[in-house]
Short mmCIF file of C-alpha atoms in Angstrom, two decimals:
data_model
loop_
_atom_site.label_atom_id
_atom_site.label_comp_id
_atom_site.label_asym_id
_atom_site.label_seq_id
_atom_site.Cartn_x
_atom_site.Cartn_y
_atom_site.Cartn_z
CA GLU A 1 17.51 -35.91 -181.57
CA ILE A 2 17.92 -32.22 -181.64
CA VAL A 3 17.62 -30.68 -178.05
CA MET A 4 15.88 -27.21 -177.71
CA THR A 5 16.86 -25.32 -174.61
CA GLN A 6 14.79 -22.20 -173.65
CA SER A 7 15.93 -19.51 -171.16
CA PRO A 8 15.08 -18.15 -168.70
CA ALA A 9 12.85 -20.69 -167.27
CA THR A 10 10.64 -18.02 -165.80
CA LEU A 11 10.42 -14.47 -166.89
CA SER A 12 8.92 -11.80 -164.54
CA VAL A 13 7.67 -8.76 -166.37
CA SER A 14 5.47 -5.80 -165.60
CA PRO A 15 2.67 -5.11 -167.96
CA GLY A 16 3.68 -2.67 -170.79
CA GLU A 17 7.18 -3.74 -170.64
CA ARG A 18 9.32 -5.69 -173.26
CA ALA A 19 9.81 -9.48 -172.91
CA THR A 20 12.58 -11.35 -174.69
CA LEU A 21 12.61 -15.15 -174.75
CA SER A 22 15.48 -17.27 -175.95
CA CYS A 23 15.61 -20.72 -177.51
CA ARG A 24 18.69 -22.56 -178.45
CA ALA A 25 19.08 -25.70 -180.76
CA SER A 26 21.72 -28.17 -180.24
CA GLN A 27 22.40 -28.19 -183.95
CA SER A 28 21.21 -25.90 -186.83
CA VAL A 29 17.55 -26.22 -187.68
CA SER A 30 17.82 -23.51 -190.37
CA SER A 31 14.62 -21.27 -190.13
CA ASN A 32 12.53 -24.28 -189.17
CA LEU A 33 11.38 -22.90 -185.76
CA ALA A 34 8.06 -22.17 -184.29
CA TRP A 35 6.69 -20.43 -181.14
CA TYR A 36 3.73 -21.41 -179.37
CA GLN A 37 1.79 -19.92 -176.27
CA GLN A 38 -0.08 -22.03 -173.86
CA LYS A 39 -2.43 -20.68 -171.12
CA PRO A 40 -3.56 -22.77 -168.32
CA GLY A 41 -6.32 -25.32 -169.25
CA GLN A 42 -5.89 -24.33 -172.99
CA ALA A 43 -4.21 -26.01 -175.92
CA PRO A 44 -1.05 -24.51 -177.42
CA ARG A 45 -1.53 -21.62 -180.10
CA LEU A 46 0.82 -21.09 -182.93
CA LEU A 47 2.45 -17.57 -182.68
CA ILE A 48 5.28 -17.79 -185.02
CA TYR A 49 6.56 -20.02 -187.76
CA GLY A 50 9.60 -20.09 -190.06
CA ALA A 51 11.36 -18.19 -187.22
CA SER A 52 9.84 -14.88 -187.90
CA THR A 53 6.60 -15.23 -189.57
CA ARG A 54 3.64 -14.36 -187.40
CA ALA A 55 0.70 -16.89 -187.70
CA THR A 56 -2.91 -15.70 -188.68
CA GLY A 57 -4.42 -13.34 -186.27
CA ILE A 58 -1.36 -12.78 -183.96
CA PRO A 59 -0.83 -9.33 -182.82
CA ALA A 60 2.26 -7.41 -184.28
CA ARG A 61 3.66 -6.93 -180.67
CA PHE A 62 4.96 -10.70 -181.09
CA SER A 63 7.98 -11.10 -183.22
CA GLY A 64 10.50 -13.70 -183.82
CA SER A 65 14.09 -13.61 -185.00
CA GLY A 66 17.08 -15.80 -185.39
CA SER A 67 18.17 -18.69 -187.75
CA GLY A 68 20.48 -21.70 -187.28
CA THR A 69 21.00 -22.49 -183.56
CA GLU A 70 19.81 -19.18 -181.95
CA PHE A 71 16.23 -17.91 -181.81
CA THR A 72 14.39 -15.09 -179.97
CA LEU A 73 10.71 -14.36 -179.39
CA THR A 74 10.07 -10.75 -178.47
CA ILE A 75 6.78 -9.38 -177.07
CA SER A 76 7.15 -5.60 -177.49
CA SER A 77 4.54 -4.42 -174.75
CA LEU A 78 3.29 -7.05 -172.56
CA GLN A 79 -0.70 -7.20 -172.15
CA SER A 80 -2.42 -8.84 -169.33
CA GLU A 81 -3.50 -11.63 -171.68
CA ASP A 82 0.13 -12.57 -172.77
CA PHE A 83 1.05 -13.89 -169.24
CA ALA A 84 1.54 -17.67 -170.21
CA VAL A 85 4.15 -20.33 -171.01
CA TYR A 86 5.72 -20.18 -174.31
CA TYR A 87 7.46 -23.07 -176.07
CA CYS A 88 9.75 -23.12 -178.96
CA GLN A 89 9.62 -26.16 -181.56
CA GLN A 90 11.99 -27.22 -184.31
CA TYR A 91 10.59 -29.04 -187.23
CA ASN A 92 13.75 -29.21 -189.35
CA ASN A 93 14.77 -32.81 -188.34
CA TRP A 94 12.73 -35.92 -187.03
CA PRO A 95 11.82 -36.21 -184.30
CA VAL A 96 10.09 -32.75 -184.02
CA THR A 97 11.25 -31.43 -180.55
CA PHE A 98 10.09 -28.73 -178.15
CA GLY A 99 11.88 -26.73 -175.60
CA GLN A 100 10.92 -26.93 -172.11
CA GLY A 101 8.99 -23.71 -171.94
CA THR A 102 9.48 -20.27 -170.69
CA LYS A 103 6.71 -18.98 -168.08
CA VAL A 104 6.13 -15.41 -168.37
CA GLU A 105 4.68 -14.20 -165.05
CA ILE A 106 3.42 -10.87 -163.68
CA LYS A 107 6.07 -8.98 -161.90
CA GLU B 1 -14.90 -22.87 -188.11
CA VAL B 2 -11.72 -24.83 -188.19
CA GLN B 3 -11.83 -27.44 -185.43
CA LEU B 4 -10.26 -30.62 -184.02
CA VAL B 5 -12.10 -32.66 -181.51
CA GLU B 6 -10.30 -35.52 -179.78
CA SER B 7 -11.93 -38.34 -177.86
CA GLY B 8 -11.40 -41.73 -176.46
CA GLY B 9 -9.30 -40.74 -173.42
CA VAL B 10 -9.90 -42.88 -170.16
CA VAL B 11 -8.48 -44.57 -167.32
CA VAL B 12 -6.69 -47.73 -168.43
CA GLN B 13 -4.62 -50.37 -166.63
CA PRO B 14 -0.93 -50.90 -167.53
CA GLY B 15 -0.50 -53.20 -170.47
CA GLY B 16 -3.92 -52.25 -171.77
CA SER B 17 -4.84 -50.73 -175.14
CA LEU B 18 -6.84 -47.66 -176.16
CA ARG B 19 -7.76 -45.91 -179.41
CA LEU B 20 -7.91 -42.35 -179.62
CA SER B 21 -9.86 -40.40 -182.23
CA CYS B 22 -9.70 -36.84 -183.61
CA ALA B 23 -12.56 -35.39 -185.82
CA ALA B 24 -11.57 -32.55 -188.19
CA SER B 25 -13.98 -30.00 -189.64
CA GLY B 26 -13.62 -26.60 -191.35
CA PHE B 27 -10.75 -27.42 -193.58
CA THR B 28 -9.79 -29.71 -196.29
CA PHE B 29 -8.50 -32.66 -194.11
CA ASP B 30 -6.66 -34.69 -196.83
CA ASP B 31 -4.56 -31.69 -197.83
CA TYR B 32 -2.65 -31.79 -194.56
CA ALA B 33 -0.31 -34.01 -192.35
CA MET B 34 -1.63 -34.52 -188.96
CA HIS B 35 0.02 -35.03 -185.61
CA TRP B 36 -0.46 -36.44 -182.14
CA VAL B 37 1.28 -34.40 -179.19
CA ARG B 38 1.08 -35.22 -175.61
CA GLN B 39 1.65 -33.33 -172.49
CA ALA B 40 2.14 -35.09 -169.01
CA PRO B 41 0.44 -33.26 -166.14
CA GLY B 42 2.46 -30.17 -165.18
CA LYS B 43 5.00 -31.04 -167.84
CA GLY B 44 5.92 -29.65 -171.42
CA LEU B 45 5.06 -30.84 -174.82
CA GLU B 46 6.14 -34.01 -176.46
CA TRP B 47 5.50 -34.90 -180.08
CA VAL B 48 4.22 -38.45 -180.53
CA SER B 49 3.48 -39.23 -184.09
CA LEU B 50 2.98 -37.84 -187.74
CA ILE B 51 1.10 -39.16 -190.60
CA SER B 52 1.25 -37.61 -194.07
CA TRP B 53 -1.73 -36.22 -195.92
CA ASP B 54 -2.38 -39.66 -197.63
CA GLY B 55 -1.26 -41.86 -194.90
CA GLY B 56 1.72 -43.04 -196.91
CA SER B 57 4.26 -41.94 -194.42
CA THR B 58 4.14 -42.23 -190.67
CA TYR B 59 6.73 -41.31 -187.94
CA TYR B 60 6.95 -41.98 -184.19
CA ALA B 61 8.78 -40.84 -181.24
CA ASP B 62 11.17 -43.49 -179.85
CA SER B 63 9.12 -43.54 -176.69
CA VAL B 64 6.19 -44.88 -178.46
CA LYS B 65 7.62 -46.83 -181.37
CA GLY B 66 6.31 -50.42 -181.78
CA ARG B 67 3.38 -49.66 -179.41
CA PHE B 68 1.39 -46.88 -181.03
CA THR B 69 -0.08 -46.81 -184.54
CA ILE B 70 -1.23 -43.50 -186.14
CA SER B 71 -3.95 -43.78 -189.03
CA ARG B 72 -6.33 -41.54 -190.73
CA ASP B 73 -9.57 -41.95 -192.71
CA ASN B 74 -9.56 -39.00 -195.07
CA SER B 75 -13.45 -40.12 -196.07
CA LYS B 76 -14.44 -39.54 -192.52
CA ASN B 77 -12.04 -36.47 -191.86
CA SER B 78 -10.74 -38.51 -188.91
CA LEU B 79 -7.26 -39.21 -187.25
CA TYR B 80 -6.55 -42.17 -184.94
CA LEU B 81 -3.92 -43.18 -182.52
CA GLN B 82 -4.09 -47.00 -181.55
CA MET B 83 -2.11 -47.22 -178.21
CA ASN B 84 -1.06 -50.73 -177.09
CA SER B 85 1.18 -51.86 -174.10
CA LEU B 86 0.29 -48.79 -172.22
CA ARG B 87 2.80 -47.63 -169.45
CA ALA B 88 2.43 -45.24 -166.49
CA GLU B 89 4.54 -42.97 -168.43
CA ASP B 90 2.13 -42.57 -171.20
CA THR B 91 -0.24 -40.86 -168.83
CA ALA B 92 -0.88 -37.32 -170.41
CA LEU B 93 -3.34 -35.17 -172.21
CA TYR B 94 -3.12 -36.00 -175.91
CA TYR B 95 -3.70 -33.46 -178.56
CA CYS B 96 -4.22 -33.72 -182.23
CA ALA B 97 -2.63 -31.08 -184.28
CA LYS B 98 -2.87 -29.98 -188.02
CA GLY B 99 0.32 -29.36 -189.73
CA THR B 100 0.65 -26.30 -192.05
CA GLY B 101 1.70 -28.52 -195.01
CA ASP B 102 1.21 -31.95 -196.44
CA THR B 103 4.34 -33.72 -195.39
CA GLY B 104 4.37 -32.96 -191.61
CA GLN B 105 7.82 -31.12 -191.45
CA ASP B 106 6.06 -28.08 -190.62
CA ALA B 107 4.56 -26.12 -187.63
CA PHE B 108 1.26 -27.08 -185.99
CA ASP B 109 -1.32 -24.29 -186.66
CA ILE B 110 -4.52 -25.95 -185.36
CA TRP B 111 -4.70 -27.99 -182.06
CA GLY B 112 -7.59 -29.57 -180.44
CA GLN B 113 -8.51 -29.34 -176.79
CA GLY B 114 -7.01 -32.74 -175.81
CA THR B 115 -8.04 -35.97 -174.49
CA MET B 116 -6.89 -37.33 -171.24
CA VAL B 117 -5.17 -40.79 -170.92
CA THR B 118 -4.54 -42.16 -167.40
CA VAL B 119 -2.55 -45.33 -167.06
CA SER B 120 -2.93 -46.63 -163.69
CA SER B 121 -3.83 -49.79 -161.83
#
């Protein structure tokens, strides 16, 4: 099983600032990496797939990069609605596995 | 509107059985693989099971293999999860999710709101 490790566990950011979230895979997942956003009491929402392709309706301030084992989600200028938990997921190998999540909180 | 609606979650005793359902609408159901993903209270996401577009291929997490069975009825636009020999550690919010492709080796672009399963005596 591929282990996905996200860092940091919690990121404190001021509105308008840039946030950078990291995700590392225990072995290469090529570009088969997705990012999800989850707010309290809501289902996860797909942000990025294929490591760098924004899903339908996702604002341009969200961007993904990386391949192989190292990936990054960048939120260029945090809006109030962006404070949430973010998960990475690899779908290159079975079983599909998720990272433990990064909570982005208001500084 | 593209939508997934889960149902069937209840409180059940350890060792009991339960069947979850997921009703799909707003997209061509039999074009896509479907998944179940669960989230224990206050915890992260755990993939549970996948079924291919035609039901011909199924996969399970080791934690549920041999106890859970995924199935689908494309004529009813519905996905199911039969859960047997339930344990306390199966307590979670269960989501159904749509894959972006037909094989299941892809991201999940549509999620339901989840149905809560509590295993407790």
